[in-house]
Amino acid sequence: MYKHTPFDRHVIRQRAAQFRDQLQRHLGGQLGEEEFRALRLQNGWYIQRHAPMLRVAVPYGEISATQLRALARIAREYDRGYAHFTTRQNVQFNWIPLARAADVMDELAAVDMHGIQTSGNCIRNITTDAFAGIAPDEIVDPRPYCEILRQWSTLHPEFAFLPRKFKIAVTGAVEDRAAIAWHDIGLQLRRNDAGEVGFRVHVGGGMGRTPVIASVAREFVPWQQILVYIEAIVRVYNRYGRRDNAFKARIKILVKAEGQKFFEAVETEFHNILERDEAGSAHLIPQAELDRVSRSFRVPVGVAQPAAANDASMRDAPGVPLAHQRWLARNVHSHRLNGYRAVTLSLKRPGQPPGDATAEQLERAATLADRYSFGELRVTHDQNLVLPWVRTGDLRALWEDARAANFATPNIGLLTDMIACPGGDFCGLANARSIPVAAAITERFDDLDELYDIGNIDLHISGCINSCGHHHSGHIGILGVDKDGMEWYQVALGGSDGSALSGAPLPAKVIGPAFAADEVPDVIEALIDTYRRERSGAEHFIETVRRVGVESFKSAANAVRRATAREFAA
Amino acid sequence: MRFVHPHRGPWRTVSGDDGPLVSITPQPHLLLSLAEWHAVRGHWPQGMPVGVQFANDLDVEVLEVDLPRLALVALEFPKWTDGRAYSQARLLRSRLRYAGEVRATGEVLVDMLPLLARTGFDAVALRADQRQDAAERALGYFGGHYQGDMLDAQPLFAKPPGWAEHAARPPVREFVDAGVSI
C-alpha cells in the first residue's frame, strides 16, 4: 500500500481544516446552501433522503486494517453502526449528522483517509482491479500509476468545476476486471513491441440515461506522458463539454457529438502542451517518481515464496467439509506468487444489504487482515473485500475465522453475489428501492446447490438511472423506475463489463415494460429456468443469452406477469 | 492577488442601455467586449491602456494576436460552478504568455481564490457580499500542491529534496490563533 509522506498528510489535514471552516461558515449562516453544496460535495458530503451521506475515498481500493478500524469507530460513534462499500471501491456512511462532519474528517485524516473529490464535478476516485499487483495474468501493476494519477488530480485547480463528474479506471492485466470501457477515461496498461510500458487510452464510456462504451483515443501513450495526455482530454472537456443540460454534460456526449474532431482536438492540445506551453513538459513523469511510488507497492515484508509449487488444491483432500470445499472453489483465487492466494470476504449474505458491513464486522475484517494478509485489504468494484496476501497453509484457519464473522458465504461470482446500490431506502436520487429487491432474490435463491448449478452470473441492481448499481453491464440488469408514484423495475439482459466471462463490453437490452416489485423474483426465476433449459454443455448464463438471443428469455419473463400483465398485453 | 472594486479604479465599460455603441472614442482604461474591441482595434492608439471582457464560451486563442496590446483581460464566471474560465486563464498565461492583468469577474466567491490564484488570475472582483479578508484567508491553507500551476510550475515530484517536508510543516501559530471565522 502507498506510504503517506508528511506532505500527503499535510494535504489531507489542511483539506479537513478548510472544510471545517466552510462548514462553520455554513452553519453560522455566512455561507449559503447553494454555495456550500459544491464545496461539501468535493469533500464527499451529500444531503440525502434521511441524513447526510459521506463518501470516503479508498484510493484504487487499497485499505489497511488500521483504516478499517477507524471506519468501525466512526460507524459506531458518529453513525448507526455500519458502513457500505460502493461500486467505485469507496466506502459510504449514511447517518452522520452534518454538524459533526468536520470532526469525522479529522478522524479520517488521522488514518490518511478523506473524502476529497469523491463527489462534485471533478476527477473522482481512480479505480482499478482488486487483484492489482497479485493477479497471475498481470502485465503491469497499475497501482503506482493510480497513485501518481491520484496525486496529479487531487485539488487540480483547473479541473475542479468540470461540466460533470469525471471517472477514471485503470487495468494492468490481460482480463479487464475494472470495467474500463464504462468510464470517462479507461486506461489499459500494456507493452509495445519494444517492451516499453504505456497505456491504451479509452475515452467517453459511461452509464446513466445513455449507456456508451468508450472509444479508443490512442493505442499507446508512453507511461511518462500519461498525465499530460489526460490533461489534454480533461481540458478539451472542460472547454467544450455541455453546460446547458446536466443530463448531457458527461464527456461521452461530447465524444459522440464531435466524433473524430474530438480526438483531433485532444491530440492538438496534447501537442500544444508539450511544444508550446511554458513548462509544458513539467508533468512528464520522471523515472525517479515512478520508482519512489513503486517502492510502496512491493510485496509486503514477510511474504516469502515457497521453493516449490506445492499448491495442489486442498479441495479434494479427504475429510474436508463440503462448505470449506465450496469456499475454496468460489472465494479463493489464484495468485501470481507460489504459495499464496487472494481471498474474498463476501459481503453478500442474507440479512444484510449487498456491500454493507457492521462496525463489528469491519473490526473482524481488520483482524483477519492483520492475521492472514499482512494488514492489507482491497475493496472490490462489486462491493466485497479481498485479502490479497493469504498463505495457502492458512486457508483452513482463515475460513473458520471468516465464517465466525459472517464473511464466508461461498457465493463469489454467483447469482447472490449481486451488485446493488443503496437505492431508495437511503438515496434521495433513487426512484425505487433496491435493497428489498436484492433481499427477495437472495431469499428465493438460498439453495447453494442451485446457485452452483446456475454458475457464474452478474446480477446488477440500480435504484435509478444514475446507475450506481451498474445495471447496464449486468448479465441481468434491474433498474428501479418511478411510474405514477410507485416502484417498478425494468429488467434487461446481456450486458457486459468487459470481463473475460462477459465478453466485449455492451449495454444490456431491456426485455419489456417494467415489472412490479413482487414480480421481480419470479422474473429472475423464469430467466434462470430458461437458461437451464436452453444451455448447451457447461456454458454460463451470459453465453446462452449470446447464443440463443433474448426472445425465449423475454417470453418466460413476461409470462410471469401478474400486476403488470394487462399493461403488457395492451 | 489584487481585489478590485468595480466602482473604484480606472476601468470603465462602454456599453449603454441601448446596446453596443455605434462608435467608441478611444480613451484610457476602457474595458470592451470582444465585438467592441474588434471594431476599434484598427485605430486604437499605441500605448493607451485597453482591456477586453471575454466571455467564457469563447476560445482565448482568438485574442492571441492582440494580447501584447491588452493591459487587461477580464474573464467570466456566469455561475461560480462554471469552470471554463480556469482553462482560459491557464491558456492565456502558459500558452499565449500573456503578461497583463487577468481578472475574475461574475459570480466570484471567496472559496474560489486558491483555484483562481493557481490558474493564473492576478485580480478578482468579488461578488458584492463576499468579504476580502475571508478571500485572503482562503489562500493560506496549503503549503504546497501536488501538481504544478501558474504560481509554481514544478509539480511536487520535480521539487528538490527537503522541499516537501518544509511545505508540510505545521501552520504558523499566528495564523492558527487568528481563526478562520468571518
mmCIF file of C-alpha atoms in Angstrom, chain A residues 2 4-15 17-19 21-22 24-25 30-31 34-39 121 147-148 150-162 227 231 234-235 238-241 243 268-269 272-273 276-280 282-286 289 292, chain B residues 56-61 64 79-88 90-91 93-97 107 109-112 114-116 118-119 127 129-130 134 137-138 140-150 153-158 163-165 167-171 175 180-182:
data_model
loop_
_atom_site.group_PDB
_atom_site.id
_atom_site.type_symbol
_atom_site.label_atom_id
_atom_site.label_comp_id
_atom_site.label_asym_id
_atom_site.label_seq_id
_atom_site.Cartn_x
_atom_site.Cartn_y
_atom_site.Cartn_z
ATOM 1 C CA TYR A 2 1.095 3.564 -0.627
ATOM 2 C CA HIS A 4 1.894 8.542 3.042
ATOM 3 C CA THR A 5 4.594 11.165 3.361
ATOM 4 C CA PRO A 6 4.407 14.213 5.642
ATOM 5 C CA PHE A 7 3.341 16.189 2.576
ATOM 6 C CA ASP A 8 0.471 13.800 1.779
ATOM 7 C CA ARG A 9 -0.669 14.127 5.377
ATOM 8 C CA HIS A 10 -0.394 17.903 5.198
ATOM 9 C CA VAL A 11 -2.738 17.989 2.208
ATOM 10 C CA ILE A 12 -5.321 15.803 3.920
ATOM 11 C CA ARG A 13 -5.094 17.662 7.229
ATOM 12 C CA GLN A 14 -5.311 21.085 5.679
ATOM 13 C CA ARG A 15 -8.175 19.986 3.479
ATOM 14 C CA ALA A 17 -9.253 22.328 8.195
ATOM 15 C CA GLN A 18 -10.510 24.086 5.085
ATOM 16 C CA PHE A 19 -13.703 22.052 5.207
ATOM 17 C CA ASP A 21 -14.015 26.493 8.127
ATOM 18 C CA GLN A 22 -16.520 26.137 5.293
ATOM 19 C CA GLN A 24 -18.689 26.599 10.302
ATOM 20 C CA ARG A 25 -19.445 29.464 7.960
ATOM 21 C CA GLN A 30 -22.393 33.130 6.285
ATOM 22 C CA LEU A 31 -22.174 30.541 3.503
ATOM 23 C CA GLU A 34 -26.166 26.586 -2.733
ATOM 24 C CA GLU A 35 -22.587 27.738 -2.304
ATOM 25 C CA PHE A 36 -21.789 25.282 0.450
ATOM 26 C CA ARG A 37 -23.201 22.453 -1.669
ATOM 27 C CA ALA A 38 -20.424 22.385 -4.259
ATOM 28 C CA LEU A 39 -17.787 22.700 -1.523
ATOM 29 C CA ASN A 121 -17.892 17.864 -10.967
ATOM 30 C CA GLU A 147 -1.293 6.739 -7.119
ATOM 31 C CA ILE A 148 0.552 9.137 -9.435
ATOM 32 C CA ARG A 150 -4.437 10.379 -7.810
ATOM 33 C CA GLN A 151 -1.887 12.957 -6.733
ATOM 34 C CA TRP A 152 -1.980 14.814 -10.030
ATOM 35 C CA SER A 153 -5.785 15.009 -9.952
ATOM 36 C CA THR A 154 -6.072 15.952 -6.260
ATOM 37 C CA LEU A 155 -7.018 19.619 -5.884
ATOM 38 C CA HIS A 156 -6.106 20.263 -9.524
ATOM 39 C CA PRO A 157 -7.117 23.920 -9.740
ATOM 40 C CA GLU A 158 -8.169 23.985 -13.397
ATOM 41 C CA PHE A 159 -10.427 20.939 -13.217
ATOM 42 C CA ALA A 160 -12.437 21.473 -10.012
ATOM 43 C CA PHE A 161 -15.547 22.653 -11.869
ATOM 44 C CA LEU A 162 -15.924 20.481 -14.942
ATOM 45 C CA LEU A 227 -0.554 12.859 -17.080
ATOM 46 C CA GLU A 231 -4.636 16.842 -19.020
ATOM 47 C CA VAL A 234 -9.854 16.937 -19.495
ATOM 48 C CA ARG A 235 -9.015 20.419 -20.771
ATOM 49 C CA ASN A 238 -13.696 21.480 -19.553
ATOM 50 C CA ARG A 239 -13.743 23.901 -22.500
ATOM 51 C CA TYR A 240 -16.316 22.214 -24.740
ATOM 52 C CA GLY A 241 -18.447 19.854 -22.651
ATOM 53 C CA ARG A 243 -23.065 23.069 -19.550
ATOM 54 C CA THR A 268 -3.704 19.053 -30.819
ATOM 55 C CA GLU A 269 -3.990 20.034 -27.160
ATOM 56 C CA ASN A 272 0.433 22.151 -27.699
ATOM 57 C CA ILE A 273 1.092 21.415 -24.032
ATOM 58 C CA ARG A 276 4.121 25.493 -26.852
ATOM 59 C CA ASP A 277 3.414 25.832 -23.156
ATOM 60 C CA GLU A 278 5.772 27.413 -20.699
ATOM 61 C CA ALA A 279 6.921 24.497 -18.542
ATOM 62 C CA GLY A 280 4.811 22.284 -20.806
ATOM 63 C CA ALA A 282 6.666 19.712 -16.306
ATOM 64 C CA HIS A 283 4.203 16.847 -15.879
ATOM 65 C CA LEU A 284 6.116 14.240 -17.812
ATOM 66 C CA ILE A 285 6.626 11.638 -15.106
ATOM 67 C CA PRO A 286 10.289 11.143 -14.190
ATOM 68 C CA GLU A 289 8.972 9.388 -9.265
ATOM 69 C CA ARG A 292 9.588 6.245 -5.489
ATOM 70 C CA ASN B 56 -16.285 32.056 -21.038
ATOM 71 C CA ASP B 57 -17.711 30.229 -24.054
ATOM 72 C CA LEU B 58 -15.186 31.718 -26.484
ATOM 73 C CA ASP B 59 -11.721 30.435 -27.354
ATOM 74 C CA VAL B 60 -8.993 32.622 -25.850
ATOM 75 C CA GLU B 61 -6.860 31.808 -28.868
ATOM 76 C CA GLU B 64 -3.618 35.835 -29.342
ATOM 77 C CA LYS B 79 -22.077 30.817 -12.342
ATOM 78 C CA TRP B 80 -19.302 30.108 -9.898
ATOM 79 C CA THR B 81 -19.588 26.392 -10.698
ATOM 80 C CA ASP B 82 -18.884 27.008 -14.400
ATOM 81 C CA GLY B 83 -15.160 26.345 -14.516
ATOM 82 C CA ARG B 84 -14.343 27.280 -18.098
ATOM 83 C CA ALA B 85 -12.508 30.472 -17.162
ATOM 84 C CA TYR B 86 -9.931 28.440 -15.219
ATOM 85 C CA SER B 87 -8.847 26.862 -18.510
ATOM 86 C CA GLN B 88 -8.979 30.208 -20.278
ATOM 87 C CA ARG B 90 -4.266 28.900 -17.775
ATOM 88 C CA LEU B 91 -4.050 29.094 -21.574
ATOM 89 C CA ARG B 93 -0.639 32.526 -19.203
ATOM 90 C CA SER B 94 1.012 29.322 -20.156
ATOM 91 C CA ARG B 95 0.351 29.025 -23.881
ATOM 92 C CA LEU B 96 -0.123 32.591 -25.001
ATOM 93 C CA ARG B 97 2.370 34.060 -22.489
ATOM 94 C CA GLU B 107 -20.000 35.175 -9.532
ATOM 95 C CA LEU B 109 -16.767 33.694 -4.268
ATOM 96 C CA VAL B 110 -14.086 33.569 -1.571
ATOM 97 C CA ASP B 111 -13.689 29.788 -1.785
ATOM 98 C CA MET B 112 -12.594 30.097 -5.407
ATOM 99 C CA PRO B 114 -6.970 29.165 -4.379
ATOM 100 C CA LEU B 115 -8.163 27.951 -7.776
ATOM 101 C CA LEU B 116 -8.031 31.440 -9.272
ATOM 102 C CA ARG B 118 -3.219 28.810 -9.204
ATOM 103 C CA THR B 119 -4.671 29.085 -12.722
ATOM 104 C CA ARG B 127 -19.306 39.282 -5.620
ATOM 105 C CA ASP B 129 -21.496 40.022 -0.483
ATOM 106 C CA GLN B 130 -18.081 38.358 -0.315
ATOM 107 C CA ALA B 134 -12.129 35.768 4.049
ATOM 108 C CA ARG B 137 -7.526 33.635 4.371
ATOM 109 C CA ALA B 138 -8.750 31.108 1.809
ATOM 110 C CA GLY B 140 -3.418 30.256 3.098
ATOM 111 C CA TYR B 141 -4.396 26.643 3.705
ATOM 112 C CA PHE B 142 -1.836 24.683 1.746
ATOM 113 C CA GLY B 143 1.934 24.929 1.902
ATOM 114 C CA GLY B 144 2.238 23.258 -1.458
ATOM 115 C CA HIS B 145 0.427 21.202 -4.059
ATOM 116 C CA TYR B 146 0.926 18.005 -5.976
ATOM 117 C CA GLN B 147 0.658 19.473 -9.440
ATOM 118 C CA GLY B 148 2.469 22.415 -10.959
ATOM 119 C CA ASP B 149 0.390 25.511 -11.594
ATOM 120 C CA MET B 150 0.663 29.113 -12.753
ATOM 121 C CA ALA B 153 5.308 25.370 -12.474
ATOM 122 C CA GLN B 154 7.094 22.454 -10.850
ATOM 123 C CA PRO B 155 4.960 19.541 -9.667
ATOM 124 C CA LEU B 156 5.872 18.026 -6.325
ATOM 125 C CA PHE B 157 7.843 15.227 -7.929
ATOM 126 C CA ALA B 158 10.217 17.738 -9.515
ATOM 127 C CA TRP B 163 11.039 20.979 -0.215
ATOM 128 C CA ALA B 164 8.020 18.775 0.534
ATOM 129 C CA GLU B 165 8.882 18.415 4.207
ATOM 130 C CA ALA B 167 5.971 22.809 2.755
ATOM 131 C CA ALA B 168 4.259 20.352 5.077
ATOM 132 C CA ARG B 169 5.434 21.957 8.293
ATOM 133 C CA PRO B 170 2.635 22.876 10.713
ATOM 134 C CA PRO B 171 0.949 26.221 10.058
ATOM 135 C CA PHE B 175 -2.465 32.044 11.560
ATOM 136 C CA VAL B 180 -10.928 31.499 10.239
ATOM 137 C CA SER B 181 -14.392 32.706 11.018
ATOM 138 C CA ILE B 182 -15.988 35.510 9.117
#
